[in-house]
């Protein structure tokens, strides 16, 4: 019965948050544009992350009518539901108590990692989904049966291909297989080597891709960090792990003591889960990176389960009010999100909303001129958003470059494709749109010639004033130089 209630809880949670974000979130974050682009390229890697992010988005490309924004939100919260179930299962196996497993699960409601904080990221939600199961499968492999190494290999391989930070756990597991005598026996088990092959099969294609692309993802991470003493690390850690203070208080009020477990397998699991944080925190104590909170957040999905796994007397009933209070917290967080978005607090409910009518109107202008769907776009930053919101789902004309390392690119683009399909270019917001307004796109394709130039007005949202943008039209089926200037066309904001 408890497992049925678990499925109902996480299912309703995912449904309500999916509906709230679909109907109230004005636009997807830029991470969604990246995820779509990586799915379109369908390579074994991307400029920032491995290949799983793009693969998750491949189904959205199979059906032209799939609402991309709804796909973004639904996949996020379905993944969160799977991760929440993994947290409950991990807590159940470690503590031996379904009550404590529920307490660990409901503690997640005190963190934004399972709701509003996760919306912005194209990688963290996959870690939240996979990490609890990865550690659970490792625990079962060392405590129950070696066949669980296969499940661990699949979960760890996929998580590594969502974000490279997973390799910290994989490294800790490898060390455990060397230094713990009971686990070292895995090297005498054939299924362990089969699991190694499965894990390598998942990871190795990305290694070849990184080699071919000059390890671009690692260069990107390095560009986000600078050497600097960073005492703010402790504030960041508190902002991620503060719900554990409430969990400790609930356990204390319930007279449930916490102690380092006597079971050797539980000890190993705790060390595997916690040791990766030590070098990460030491590194960031002397390096500053604006994305530190983003990188630390997924680690919290494991924390409540690990804490209840240290309970000395797990059969003691937790205080009765804890469960209803934490469930009420989940409802309050959802209600707060709905209120903020519906009343547009700090422009949260309208941010960047002008990009949707802008994308639709730009494609309309293209079709009115040429009578064909818009297939290719390029130029300035807003062109990236057209790939997501323009109805024909155009691709970018930005080619891959090992020197420029664009995060939105087209791995297969050739000049013949542009000549055949034409392209719409977004130029700089100049007062007078000229050929020079499209320098960024024309530097990539100097052989391009523009058929026409128009000036339009773009308004990001009602909180921002409109400003002029330049549109450059490359005629489909030909590339003859024929420039003429058109009057500005104000677009709805």
Short mmCIF file of N, CA and C in Angstrom, two decimals, residues 183-262:
data_model
loop_
_atom_site.label_atom_id
_atom_site.label_comp_id
_atom_site.label_asym_id
_atom_site.label_seq_id
_atom_site.Cartn_x
_atom_site.Cartn_y
_atom_site.Cartn_z
N UNK A 183 34.27 -5.73 -1.11
CA UNK A 183 33.85 -5.28 -2.44
C UNK A 183 34.86 -5.70 -3.49
N UNK A 184 36.12 -5.84 -3.09
CA UNK A 184 37.17 -6.22 -4.03
C UNK A 184 36.89 -7.57 -4.67
N UNK A 185 36.04 -8.36 -4.05
CA UNK A 185 35.66 -9.66 -4.62
C UNK A 185 34.95 -9.50 -5.96
N UNK A 186 34.46 -8.29 -6.26
CA UNK A 186 33.76 -8.09 -7.54
C UNK A 186 34.66 -8.39 -8.73
N UNK A 187 35.98 -8.25 -8.55
CA UNK A 187 36.89 -8.50 -9.66
C UNK A 187 37.01 -9.99 -9.99
N UNK A 188 36.39 -10.84 -9.17
CA UNK A 188 36.35 -12.27 -9.46
C UNK A 188 34.98 -12.69 -9.98
N UNK A 189 34.12 -11.70 -10.27
CA UNK A 189 32.76 -12.00 -10.71
C UNK A 189 32.58 -11.60 -12.18
N UNK A 190 32.25 -12.52 -13.05
CA UNK A 190 32.10 -12.19 -14.49
C UNK A 190 31.10 -11.08 -14.75
N UNK A 191 30.01 -11.02 -13.95
CA UNK A 191 28.98 -10.01 -14.21
C UNK A 191 29.55 -8.60 -14.01
N UNK A 192 30.57 -8.46 -13.16
CA UNK A 192 31.18 -7.15 -12.95
C UNK A 192 31.85 -6.65 -14.23
N UNK A 193 32.51 -7.55 -14.93
CA UNK A 193 33.18 -7.15 -16.18
C UNK A 193 32.16 -6.87 -17.28
N UNK A 194 31.05 -7.59 -17.24
CA UNK A 194 29.98 -7.26 -18.18
C UNK A 194 29.44 -5.87 -17.90
N UNK A 195 29.31 -5.54 -16.61
CA UNK A 195 28.85 -4.20 -16.24
C UNK A 195 29.85 -3.14 -16.70
N UNK A 196 31.14 -3.42 -16.58
CA UNK A 196 32.16 -2.49 -17.07
C UNK A 196 32.00 -2.23 -18.56
N UNK A 197 31.75 -3.29 -19.32
CA UNK A 197 31.58 -3.14 -20.77
C UNK A 197 30.34 -2.30 -21.07
N UNK A 198 29.26 -2.52 -20.31
CA UNK A 198 28.04 -1.74 -20.53
C UNK A 198 28.30 -0.27 -20.24
N UNK A 199 28.96 0.01 -19.11
CA UNK A 199 29.25 1.40 -18.77
C UNK A 199 30.15 2.08 -19.78
N UNK A 200 31.18 1.35 -20.24
CA UNK A 200 32.09 1.91 -21.24
C UNK A 200 31.37 2.15 -22.56
N UNK A 201 30.46 1.25 -22.93
CA UNK A 201 29.71 1.43 -24.18
C UNK A 201 28.89 2.72 -24.15
N UNK A 202 28.43 3.10 -22.97
CA UNK A 202 27.65 4.33 -22.84
C UNK A 202 28.53 5.57 -22.89
N UNK A 203 29.73 5.47 -22.32
CA UNK A 203 30.58 6.65 -22.14
C UNK A 203 31.57 6.87 -23.29
N UNK A 204 32.12 5.80 -23.84
CA UNK A 204 33.23 5.92 -24.80
C UNK A 204 32.89 6.77 -26.02
N UNK A 205 31.67 6.67 -26.61
CA UNK A 205 31.39 7.55 -27.77
C UNK A 205 31.60 9.02 -27.47
N UNK A 206 31.28 9.43 -26.25
CA UNK A 206 31.49 10.83 -25.88
C UNK A 206 32.96 11.17 -25.80
N UNK A 207 33.79 10.22 -25.36
CA UNK A 207 35.23 10.47 -25.29
C UNK A 207 35.80 10.74 -26.67
N UNK A 208 35.37 9.97 -27.66
CA UNK A 208 35.83 10.20 -29.03
C UNK A 208 35.35 11.56 -29.54
N UNK A 209 34.09 11.91 -29.19
CA UNK A 209 33.56 13.21 -29.61
C UNK A 209 34.37 14.34 -29.00
N UNK A 210 34.69 14.23 -27.70
CA UNK A 210 35.48 15.26 -27.04
C UNK A 210 36.86 15.40 -27.70
N UNK A 211 37.46 14.27 -28.03
CA UNK A 211 38.77 14.30 -28.69
C UNK A 211 38.69 15.04 -30.03
N UNK A 212 37.64 14.75 -30.78
CA UNK A 212 37.48 15.38 -32.09
C UNK A 212 37.16 16.87 -31.98
N UNK A 213 36.59 17.29 -30.86
CA UNK A 213 36.16 18.67 -30.70
C UNK A 213 37.00 19.42 -29.65
N UNK A 214 38.25 18.97 -29.48
CA UNK A 214 39.21 19.69 -28.65
C UNK A 214 38.73 19.85 -27.21
N UNK A 215 38.01 18.84 -26.68
CA UNK A 215 37.53 18.83 -25.30
C UNK A 215 36.82 20.13 -24.94
N UNK A 216 35.93 20.52 -25.82
CA UNK A 216 35.28 21.82 -25.71
C UNK A 216 34.50 21.96 -24.40
N UNK A 217 33.84 20.90 -23.93
CA UNK A 217 33.03 21.00 -22.72
C UNK A 217 33.89 21.34 -21.51
N UNK A 218 35.09 20.77 -21.45
CA UNK A 218 35.98 21.06 -20.33
C UNK A 218 36.49 22.50 -20.39
N UNK A 219 36.73 22.99 -21.61
CA UNK A 219 37.15 24.38 -21.76
C UNK A 219 36.05 25.33 -21.30
N UNK A 220 34.79 24.94 -21.57
CA UNK A 220 33.67 25.79 -21.15
C UNK A 220 33.60 25.85 -19.63
N UNK A 221 33.74 24.71 -18.96
CA UNK A 221 33.72 24.70 -17.49
C UNK A 221 34.85 25.57 -16.95
N UNK A 222 36.02 25.44 -17.55
CA UNK A 222 37.18 26.23 -17.09
C UNK A 222 36.92 27.72 -17.27
N UNK A 223 36.18 28.09 -18.31
CA UNK A 223 35.90 29.51 -18.55
C UNK A 223 34.95 30.10 -17.52
N UNK A 224 34.23 29.23 -16.79
CA UNK A 224 33.27 29.71 -15.80
C UNK A 224 33.90 29.91 -14.42
N UNK A 225 35.18 29.55 -14.28
CA UNK A 225 35.82 29.55 -12.96
C UNK A 225 37.07 30.42 -13.01
N UNK A 226 37.31 31.14 -11.95
CA UNK A 226 38.55 31.91 -11.83
C UNK A 226 39.15 31.69 -10.44
N UNK A 227 40.46 31.75 -10.37
CA UNK A 227 41.14 31.54 -9.09
C UNK A 227 40.89 32.73 -8.17
N UNK A 228 40.33 32.40 -7.02
CA UNK A 228 40.00 33.45 -6.05
C UNK A 228 39.51 32.78 -4.78
N UNK A 229 40.00 33.25 -3.62
CA UNK A 229 39.51 32.71 -2.36
C UNK A 229 38.02 32.98 -2.25
N UNK A 230 37.27 31.96 -1.89
CA UNK A 230 35.82 32.03 -2.01
C UNK A 230 35.14 31.59 -0.71
N UNK A 231 35.19 32.41 0.34
CA UNK A 231 34.51 32.03 1.59
C UNK A 231 33.00 31.95 1.44
N UNK A 232 32.48 32.53 0.37
CA UNK A 232 31.05 32.43 0.12
C UNK A 232 30.59 31.01 -0.15
N UNK A 233 31.54 30.08 -0.31
CA UNK A 233 31.20 28.67 -0.50
C UNK A 233 30.29 28.17 0.62
N UNK A 234 30.56 28.60 1.85
CA UNK A 234 29.80 28.09 2.99
C UNK A 234 28.35 28.59 2.95
N UNK A 235 28.16 29.80 2.44
CA UNK A 235 26.79 30.30 2.25
C UNK A 235 26.09 29.48 1.19
N UNK A 236 26.80 29.16 0.13
CA UNK A 236 26.22 28.35 -0.94
C UNK A 236 25.82 26.98 -0.42
N UNK A 237 26.70 26.36 0.38
CA UNK A 237 26.39 25.05 0.94
C UNK A 237 25.16 25.12 1.83
N UNK A 238 25.07 26.18 2.63
CA UNK A 238 23.91 26.33 3.50
C UNK A 238 22.63 26.52 2.69
N UNK A 239 22.73 27.27 1.58
CA UNK A 239 21.55 27.51 0.75
C UNK A 239 21.07 26.24 0.06
N UNK A 240 21.93 25.24 -0.07
CA UNK A 240 21.55 23.97 -0.69
C UNK A 240 21.09 22.97 0.36
N UNK A 241 21.79 22.91 1.50
CA UNK A 241 21.56 21.83 2.46
C UNK A 241 20.74 22.25 3.68
N UNK A 242 20.22 23.47 3.72
CA UNK A 242 19.47 23.92 4.89
C UNK A 242 18.30 23.01 5.26
N UNK A 243 17.61 22.33 4.31
CA UNK A 243 16.51 21.45 4.74
C UNK A 243 16.93 20.35 5.70
N UNK A 244 18.22 19.99 5.69
CA UNK A 244 18.68 18.95 6.62
C UNK A 244 18.59 19.42 8.06
N UNK A 245 18.65 20.72 8.29
CA UNK A 245 18.48 21.23 9.65
C UNK A 245 17.07 20.94 10.15
N UNK A 246 16.09 21.09 9.28
CA UNK A 246 14.70 20.77 9.66
C UNK A 246 14.52 19.27 9.86
N UNK A 247 15.16 18.48 8.99
CA UNK A 247 15.08 17.03 9.13
C UNK A 247 15.70 16.59 10.45
N UNK A 248 16.86 17.17 10.80
CA UNK A 248 17.50 16.83 12.07
C UNK A 248 16.59 17.20 13.24
N UNK A 249 15.94 18.35 13.18
CA UNK A 249 15.05 18.79 14.26
C UNK A 249 13.88 17.83 14.42
N UNK A 250 13.31 17.38 13.29
CA UNK A 250 12.19 16.43 13.36
C UNK A 250 12.64 15.12 13.99
N UNK A 251 13.80 14.62 13.58
CA UNK A 251 14.31 13.38 14.14
C UNK A 251 14.62 13.56 15.63
N UNK A 252 15.16 14.70 15.99
CA UNK A 252 15.48 14.96 17.40
C UNK A 252 14.21 14.99 18.24
N UNK A 253 13.17 15.67 17.74
CA UNK A 253 11.90 15.72 18.47
C UNK A 253 11.27 14.34 18.57
N UNK A 254 11.57 13.48 17.61
CA UNK A 254 11.02 12.12 17.61
C UNK A 254 11.89 11.16 18.43
N UNK A 255 12.97 11.69 19.04
CA UNK A 255 13.92 10.89 19.82
C UNK A 255 14.56 9.79 18.96
N UNK A 256 14.79 10.12 17.70
CA UNK A 256 15.50 9.22 16.78
C UNK A 256 16.93 9.72 16.67
N UNK A 257 17.85 8.94 17.17
CA UNK A 257 19.24 9.34 17.18
C UNK A 257 19.93 9.01 15.86
N UNK A 258 20.93 9.81 15.53
CA UNK A 258 21.72 9.60 14.32
C UNK A 258 23.13 9.20 14.72
N UNK A 259 23.66 8.19 14.04
CA UNK A 259 25.00 7.72 14.34
C UNK A 259 25.58 7.08 13.08
N UNK A 260 26.89 7.18 12.95
CA UNK A 260 27.54 6.53 11.82
C UNK A 260 27.19 5.04 11.84
N UNK A 261 26.66 4.50 10.75
CA UNK A 261 26.14 3.12 10.78
C UNK A 261 27.22 2.08 11.07
N UNK A 262 26.79 1.01 11.75
CA UNK A 262 27.72 -0.09 12.04
C UNK A 262 27.88 -1.01 10.84
#
